[in-house]
mmCIF file of C-alpha atoms in Angstrom:
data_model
loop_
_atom_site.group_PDB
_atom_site.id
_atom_site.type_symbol
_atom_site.label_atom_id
_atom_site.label_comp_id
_atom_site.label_asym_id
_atom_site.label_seq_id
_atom_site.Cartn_x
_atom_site.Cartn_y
_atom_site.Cartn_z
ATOM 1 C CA UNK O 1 2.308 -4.643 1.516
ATOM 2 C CA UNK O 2 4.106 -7.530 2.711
ATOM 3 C CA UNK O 3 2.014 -10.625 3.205
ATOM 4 C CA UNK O 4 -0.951 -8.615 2.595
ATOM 5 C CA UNK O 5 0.268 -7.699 -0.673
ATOM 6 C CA UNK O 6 0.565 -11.643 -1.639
ATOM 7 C CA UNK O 7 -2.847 -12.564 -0.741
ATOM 8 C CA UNK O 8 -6.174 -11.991 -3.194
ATOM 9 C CA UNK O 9 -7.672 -9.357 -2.338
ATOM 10 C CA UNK O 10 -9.976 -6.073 -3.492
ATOM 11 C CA UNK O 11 -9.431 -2.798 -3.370
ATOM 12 C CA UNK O 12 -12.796 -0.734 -2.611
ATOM 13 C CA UNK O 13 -11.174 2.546 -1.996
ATOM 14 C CA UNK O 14 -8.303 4.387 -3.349
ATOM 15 C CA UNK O 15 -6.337 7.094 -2.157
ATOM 16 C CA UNK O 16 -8.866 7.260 0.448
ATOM 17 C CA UNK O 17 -8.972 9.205 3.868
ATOM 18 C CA UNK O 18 -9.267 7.460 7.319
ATOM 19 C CA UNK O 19 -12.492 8.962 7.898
ATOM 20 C CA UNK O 20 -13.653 8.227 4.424
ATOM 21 C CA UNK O 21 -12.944 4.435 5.291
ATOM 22 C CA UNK O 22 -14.310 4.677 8.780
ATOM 23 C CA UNK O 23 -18.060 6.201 6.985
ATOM 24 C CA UNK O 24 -17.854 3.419 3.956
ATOM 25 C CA UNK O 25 -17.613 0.231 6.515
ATOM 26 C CA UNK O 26 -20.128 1.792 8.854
ATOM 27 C CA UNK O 27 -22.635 2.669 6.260
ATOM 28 C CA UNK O 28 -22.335 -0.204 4.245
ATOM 29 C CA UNK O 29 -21.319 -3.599 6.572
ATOM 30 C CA UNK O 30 -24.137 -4.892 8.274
ATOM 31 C CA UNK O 31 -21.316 -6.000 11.001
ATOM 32 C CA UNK O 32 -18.262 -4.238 12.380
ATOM 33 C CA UNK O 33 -15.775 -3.459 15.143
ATOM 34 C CA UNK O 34 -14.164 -0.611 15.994
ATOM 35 C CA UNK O 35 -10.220 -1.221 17.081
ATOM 36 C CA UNK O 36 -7.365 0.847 18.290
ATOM 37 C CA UNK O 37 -4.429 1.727 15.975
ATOM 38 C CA UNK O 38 -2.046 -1.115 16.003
ATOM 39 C CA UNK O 39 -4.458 -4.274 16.365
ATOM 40 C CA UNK O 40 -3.298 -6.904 13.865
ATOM 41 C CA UNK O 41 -4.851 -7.868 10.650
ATOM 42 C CA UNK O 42 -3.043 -11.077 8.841
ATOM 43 C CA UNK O 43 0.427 -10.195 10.959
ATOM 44 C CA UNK O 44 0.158 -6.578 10.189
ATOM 45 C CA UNK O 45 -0.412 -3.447 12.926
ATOM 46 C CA UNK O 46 -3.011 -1.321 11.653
ATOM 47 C CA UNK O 47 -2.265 2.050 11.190
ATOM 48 C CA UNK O 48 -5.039 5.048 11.509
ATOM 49 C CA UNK O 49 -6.848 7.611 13.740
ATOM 50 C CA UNK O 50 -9.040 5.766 16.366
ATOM 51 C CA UNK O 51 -11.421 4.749 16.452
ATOM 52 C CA UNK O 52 -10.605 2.220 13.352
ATOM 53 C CA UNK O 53 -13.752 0.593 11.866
ATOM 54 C CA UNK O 54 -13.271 -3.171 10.672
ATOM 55 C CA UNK O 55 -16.531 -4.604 8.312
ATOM 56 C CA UNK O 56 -17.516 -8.234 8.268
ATOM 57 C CA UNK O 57 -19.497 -9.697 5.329
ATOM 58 C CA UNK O 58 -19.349 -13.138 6.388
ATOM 59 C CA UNK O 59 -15.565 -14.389 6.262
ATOM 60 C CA UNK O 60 -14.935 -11.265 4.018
ATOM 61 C CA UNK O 61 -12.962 -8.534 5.925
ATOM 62 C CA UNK O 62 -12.951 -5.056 4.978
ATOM 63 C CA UNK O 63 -10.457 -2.708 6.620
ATOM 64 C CA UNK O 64 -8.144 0.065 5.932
ATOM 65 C CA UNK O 65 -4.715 -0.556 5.011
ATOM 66 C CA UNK O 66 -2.354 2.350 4.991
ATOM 67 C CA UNK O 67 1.464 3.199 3.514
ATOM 68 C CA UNK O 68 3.302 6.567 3.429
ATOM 69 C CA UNK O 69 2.901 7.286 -0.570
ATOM 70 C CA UNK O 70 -0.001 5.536 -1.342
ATOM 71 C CA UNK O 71 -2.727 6.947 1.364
ATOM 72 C CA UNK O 72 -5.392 4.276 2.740
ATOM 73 C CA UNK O 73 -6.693 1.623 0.983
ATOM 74 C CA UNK O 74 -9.898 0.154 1.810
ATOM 75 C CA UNK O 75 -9.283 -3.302 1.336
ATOM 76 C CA UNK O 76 -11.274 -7.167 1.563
ATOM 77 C CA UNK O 77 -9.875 -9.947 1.573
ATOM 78 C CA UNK O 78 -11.667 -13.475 2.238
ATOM 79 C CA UNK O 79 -10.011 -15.388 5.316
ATOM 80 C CA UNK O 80 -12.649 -17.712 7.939
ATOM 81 C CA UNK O 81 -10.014 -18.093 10.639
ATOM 82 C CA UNK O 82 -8.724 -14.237 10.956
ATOM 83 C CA UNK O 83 -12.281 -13.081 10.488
ATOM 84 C CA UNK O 84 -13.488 -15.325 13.596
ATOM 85 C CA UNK O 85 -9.892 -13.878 15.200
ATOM 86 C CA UNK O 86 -11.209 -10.786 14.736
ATOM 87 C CA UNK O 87 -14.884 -11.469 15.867
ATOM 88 C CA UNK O 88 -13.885 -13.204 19.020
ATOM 89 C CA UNK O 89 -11.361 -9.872 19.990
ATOM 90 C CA UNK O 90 -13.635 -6.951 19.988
ATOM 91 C CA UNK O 91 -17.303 -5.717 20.827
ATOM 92 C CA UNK O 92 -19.406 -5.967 17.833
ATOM 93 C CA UNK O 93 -21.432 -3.332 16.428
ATOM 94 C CA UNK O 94 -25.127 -4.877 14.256
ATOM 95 C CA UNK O 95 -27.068 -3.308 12.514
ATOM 96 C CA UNK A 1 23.452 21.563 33.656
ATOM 97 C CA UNK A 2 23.476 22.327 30.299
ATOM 98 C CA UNK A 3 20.657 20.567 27.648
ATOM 99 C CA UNK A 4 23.314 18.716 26.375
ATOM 100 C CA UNK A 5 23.928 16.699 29.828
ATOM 101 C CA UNK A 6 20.327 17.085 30.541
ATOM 102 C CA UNK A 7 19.167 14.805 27.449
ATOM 103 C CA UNK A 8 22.207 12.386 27.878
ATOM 104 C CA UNK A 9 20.948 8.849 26.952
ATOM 105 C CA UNK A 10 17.442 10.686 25.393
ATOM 106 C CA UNK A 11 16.172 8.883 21.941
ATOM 107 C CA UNK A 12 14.041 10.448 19.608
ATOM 108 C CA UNK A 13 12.981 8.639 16.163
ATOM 109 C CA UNK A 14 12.182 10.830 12.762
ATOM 110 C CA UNK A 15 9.301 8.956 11.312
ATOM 111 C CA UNK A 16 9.107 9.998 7.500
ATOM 112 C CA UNK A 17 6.411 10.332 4.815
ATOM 113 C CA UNK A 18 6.916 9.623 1.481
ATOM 114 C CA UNK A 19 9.237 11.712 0.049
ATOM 115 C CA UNK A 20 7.785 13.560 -2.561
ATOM 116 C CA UNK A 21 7.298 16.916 -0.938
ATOM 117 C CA UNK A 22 11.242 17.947 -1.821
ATOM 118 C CA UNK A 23 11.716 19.457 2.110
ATOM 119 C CA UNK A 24 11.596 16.474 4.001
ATOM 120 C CA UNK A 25 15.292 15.152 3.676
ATOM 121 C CA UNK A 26 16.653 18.144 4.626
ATOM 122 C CA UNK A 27 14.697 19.022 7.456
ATOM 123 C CA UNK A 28 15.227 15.381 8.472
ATOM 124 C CA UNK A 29 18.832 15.958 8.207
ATOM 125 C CA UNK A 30 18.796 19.551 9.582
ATOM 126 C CA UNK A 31 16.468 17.633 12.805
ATOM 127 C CA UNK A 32 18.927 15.004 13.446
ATOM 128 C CA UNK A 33 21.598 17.584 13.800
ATOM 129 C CA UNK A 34 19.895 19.958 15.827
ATOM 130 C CA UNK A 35 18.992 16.948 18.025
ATOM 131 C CA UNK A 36 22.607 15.794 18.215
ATOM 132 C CA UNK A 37 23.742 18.947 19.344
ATOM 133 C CA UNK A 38 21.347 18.551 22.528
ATOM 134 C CA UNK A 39 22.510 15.106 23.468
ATOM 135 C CA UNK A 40 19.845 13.634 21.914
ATOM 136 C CA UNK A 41 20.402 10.235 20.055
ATOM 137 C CA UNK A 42 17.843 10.050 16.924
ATOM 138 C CA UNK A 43 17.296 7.414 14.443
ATOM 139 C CA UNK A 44 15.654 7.456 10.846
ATOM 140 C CA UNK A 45 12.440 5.719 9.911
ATOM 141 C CA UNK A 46 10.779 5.523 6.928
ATOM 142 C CA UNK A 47 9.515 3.966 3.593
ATOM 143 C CA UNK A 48 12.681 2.613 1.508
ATOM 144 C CA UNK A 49 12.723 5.737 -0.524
ATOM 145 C CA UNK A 50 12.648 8.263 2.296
ATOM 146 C CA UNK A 51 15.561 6.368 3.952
ATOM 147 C CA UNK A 52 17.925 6.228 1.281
ATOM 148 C CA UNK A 53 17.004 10.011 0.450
ATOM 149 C CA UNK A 54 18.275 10.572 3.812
ATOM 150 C CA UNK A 55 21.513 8.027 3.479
ATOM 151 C CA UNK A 56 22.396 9.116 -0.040
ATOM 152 C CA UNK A 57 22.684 12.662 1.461
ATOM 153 C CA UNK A 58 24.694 11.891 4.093
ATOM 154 C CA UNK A 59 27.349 9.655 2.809
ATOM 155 C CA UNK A 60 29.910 10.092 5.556
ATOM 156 C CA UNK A 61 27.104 9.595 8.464
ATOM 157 C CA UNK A 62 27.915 12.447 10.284
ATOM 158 C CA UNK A 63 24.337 13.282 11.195
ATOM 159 C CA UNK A 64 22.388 9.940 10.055
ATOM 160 C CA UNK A 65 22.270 6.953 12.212
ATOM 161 C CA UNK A 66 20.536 3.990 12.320
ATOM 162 C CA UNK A 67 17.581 4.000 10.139
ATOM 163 C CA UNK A 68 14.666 1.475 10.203
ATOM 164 C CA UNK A 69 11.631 0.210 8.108
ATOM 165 C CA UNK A 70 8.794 1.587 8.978
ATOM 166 C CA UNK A 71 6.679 -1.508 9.626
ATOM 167 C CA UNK A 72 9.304 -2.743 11.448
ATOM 168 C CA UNK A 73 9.326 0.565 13.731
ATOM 169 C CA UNK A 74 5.377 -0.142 13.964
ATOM 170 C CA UNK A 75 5.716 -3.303 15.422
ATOM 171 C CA UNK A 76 8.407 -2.479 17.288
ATOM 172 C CA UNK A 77 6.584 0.269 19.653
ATOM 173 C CA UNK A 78 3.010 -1.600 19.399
ATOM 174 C CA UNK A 79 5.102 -5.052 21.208
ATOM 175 C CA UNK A 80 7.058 -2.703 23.282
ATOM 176 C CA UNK A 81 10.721 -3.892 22.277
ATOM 177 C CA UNK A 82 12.164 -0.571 21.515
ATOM 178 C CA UNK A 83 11.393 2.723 23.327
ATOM 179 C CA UNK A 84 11.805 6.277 22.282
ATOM 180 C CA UNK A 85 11.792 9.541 24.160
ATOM 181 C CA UNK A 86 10.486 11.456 21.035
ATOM 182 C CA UNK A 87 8.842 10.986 18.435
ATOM 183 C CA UNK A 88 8.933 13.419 15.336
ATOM 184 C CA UNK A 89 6.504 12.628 12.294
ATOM 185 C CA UNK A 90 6.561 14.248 9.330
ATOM 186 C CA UNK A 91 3.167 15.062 7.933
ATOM 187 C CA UNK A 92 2.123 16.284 4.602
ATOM 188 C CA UNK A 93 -0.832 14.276 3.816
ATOM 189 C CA UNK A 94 -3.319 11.778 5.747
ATOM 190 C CA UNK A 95 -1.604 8.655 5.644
ATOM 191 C CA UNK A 96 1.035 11.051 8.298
ATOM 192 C CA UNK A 97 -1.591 11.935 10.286
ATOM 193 C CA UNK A 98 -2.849 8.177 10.562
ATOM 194 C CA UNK A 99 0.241 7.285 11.546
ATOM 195 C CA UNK A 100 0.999 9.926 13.810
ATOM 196 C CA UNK A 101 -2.407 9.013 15.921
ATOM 197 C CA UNK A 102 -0.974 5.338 15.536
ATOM 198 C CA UNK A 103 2.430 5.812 17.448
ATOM 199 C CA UNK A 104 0.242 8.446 19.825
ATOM 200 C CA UNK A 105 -1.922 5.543 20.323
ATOM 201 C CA UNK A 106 0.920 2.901 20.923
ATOM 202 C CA UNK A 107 3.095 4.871 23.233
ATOM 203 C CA UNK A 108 0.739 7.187 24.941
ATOM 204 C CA UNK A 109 3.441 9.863 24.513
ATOM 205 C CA UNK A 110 2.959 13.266 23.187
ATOM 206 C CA UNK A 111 4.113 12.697 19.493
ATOM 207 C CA UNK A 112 5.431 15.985 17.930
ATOM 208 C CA UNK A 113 4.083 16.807 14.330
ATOM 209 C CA UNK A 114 6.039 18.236 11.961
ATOM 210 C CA UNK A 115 3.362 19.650 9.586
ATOM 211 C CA UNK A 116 4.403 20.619 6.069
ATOM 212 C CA UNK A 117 3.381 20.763 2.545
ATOM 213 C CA UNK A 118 0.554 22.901 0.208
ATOM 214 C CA UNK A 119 -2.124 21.875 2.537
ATOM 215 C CA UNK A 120 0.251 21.647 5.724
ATOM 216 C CA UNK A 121 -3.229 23.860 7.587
ATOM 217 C CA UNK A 122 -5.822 21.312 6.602
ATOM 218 C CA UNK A 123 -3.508 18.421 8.039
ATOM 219 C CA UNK A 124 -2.829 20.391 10.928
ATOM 220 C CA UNK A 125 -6.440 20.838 11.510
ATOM 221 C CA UNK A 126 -7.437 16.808 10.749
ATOM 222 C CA UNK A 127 -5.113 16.249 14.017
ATOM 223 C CA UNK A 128 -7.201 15.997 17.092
ATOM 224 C CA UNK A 129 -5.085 13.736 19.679
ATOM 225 C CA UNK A 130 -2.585 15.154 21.999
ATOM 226 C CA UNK A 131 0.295 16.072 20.102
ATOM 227 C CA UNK A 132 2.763 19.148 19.570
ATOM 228 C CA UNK A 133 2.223 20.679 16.494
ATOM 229 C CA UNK A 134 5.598 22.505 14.484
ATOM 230 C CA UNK A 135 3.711 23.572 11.329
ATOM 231 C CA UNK A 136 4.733 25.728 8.107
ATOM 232 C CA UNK A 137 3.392 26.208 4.973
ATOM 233 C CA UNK A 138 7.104 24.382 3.226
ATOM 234 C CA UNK A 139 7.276 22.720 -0.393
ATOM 235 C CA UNK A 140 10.403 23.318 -1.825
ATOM 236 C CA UNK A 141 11.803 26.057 0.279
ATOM 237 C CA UNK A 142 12.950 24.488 4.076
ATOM 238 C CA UNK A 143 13.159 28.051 5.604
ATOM 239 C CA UNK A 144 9.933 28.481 7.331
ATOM 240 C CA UNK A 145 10.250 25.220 9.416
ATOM 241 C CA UNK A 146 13.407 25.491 9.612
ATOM 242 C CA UNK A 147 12.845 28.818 11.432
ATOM 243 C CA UNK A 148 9.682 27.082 13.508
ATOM 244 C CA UNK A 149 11.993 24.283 14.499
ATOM 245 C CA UNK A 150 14.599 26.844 16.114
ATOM 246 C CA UNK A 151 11.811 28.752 17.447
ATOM 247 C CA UNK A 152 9.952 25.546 19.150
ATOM 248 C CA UNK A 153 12.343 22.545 19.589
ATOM 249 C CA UNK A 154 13.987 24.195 22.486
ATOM 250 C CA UNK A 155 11.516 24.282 24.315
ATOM 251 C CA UNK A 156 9.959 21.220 22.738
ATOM 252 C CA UNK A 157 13.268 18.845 23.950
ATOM 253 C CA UNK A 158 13.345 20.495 27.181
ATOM 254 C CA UNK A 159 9.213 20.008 28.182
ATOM 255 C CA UNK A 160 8.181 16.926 27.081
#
């Protein structure tokens, strides 16, 4: 995973499916964005069907990390600076 | 004019899955071939297993080119330092699809799917961007995409 890989972080979902990731951070984060395929999380282009759902708890991010044999993770990993990077690129969906 | 001369200078990159559906590296290999006899230039991308499937079964490099990381392809088309003329992606499961919508996304190109596997239908069906679809139901025996590839790339190379 790269520098992802290296960083502490949780795995919510397994094996998942990009739809089951998009429905689990737009049920359950009380904040989120919605990026295109390719939008950088800690270095990395996202990869998934659009649109991509990104969940905020705080300075927690939650988003769906995805490699060939291994299908999508959901993942969160604590960061202040790329959550506010995040905030300050896209529209923000509240519940 | 014949396709050859037509596609002269053309690029197309194979972007593989993980390789544990056992017709991948072969189709890959019988792709890159069919491609080279059109003119078309084609380079390998993949996971580090799917690429050295691909090397390791073409040791002399008579069909296999350069080959590439996937991440590194990634980032390559989303900052818009390499371009391709077509892009194949081999699908058998969701994380293909996800990435097939990502290079559709990148590039705005028509990517073409190459849909295999037990459940190549369901996959087929998950796909709802603009994209060709070359699906067969294909675990371990290559023949029935092979046959949809010599049906459809013809016309495939020659439209988009």
């Amino acid at each position: 995973m790269g520098c992802i890989e290296s960083m502490k972080y949780e795995i919510i979902l397994r094996d998942a499916s990009f739809r089951e990731c998009r429905e689990y951070i737009r049920t359950n984060c009380r904040e989120y964005i919605d990026v295109d395929p390719g939008f950088k999380i800690f270095e990395k282009h996202i990869i998934g069907v659009p649109p991509i759902s990104i969940g905020f708890e705080g300075d927690v991010i939650i988003f769906p990390f995805t490699k060939p044999c291994y299908g999508t993770f959901l993942m969160k990993i604590e960061d202040r600076d790329e959550a506010e990077r995040i905030r300050r690129f896209a529209v923000k969906n509240t519940k | 004019m014949t396709s050859e001369n037509r596609n002269e200078g053309k690029s197309a990159v194979l972007v593989l899955g993980c390789p544990q559906v056992p017709v991948q590296t072969g189709i890959a290999l019988y792709l890159i071939s069919l491609l080279k006899k059109k003119g078309v230039k084609a380079v390998v991308a993949g996971n580090r297993a799917a690429r050295l499937l691909v090397e390791v079964s073409d040791p002399e490099r008579h069909y296999v080119g350069e080959v590439m990381d996937i991440d590194r392809y990634i980032g390559d088309i989303a900052e818009k330092n390499r371009h391709f003329d077509y892009h194949f992606v081999f699908i058998h499961n969701d994380a293909g699809v996800s990435y097939a919508a990502t290079v559709q996304a990148l590039t705005g190109t028509t990517v073409i799917a190459i849909i295999y596997g037990e459940h190549f239908q369901e996959m087929a069906d998950m796909i709802e961007f603009p994209c060709e679809k070359i699906a067969a139901k294909a675990v371990h025996n290559p023949m029935p995409l092979k046959n949809k590839l010599d049906e459809v790339l013809p016309w495939v190379v020659s439209n988009l």
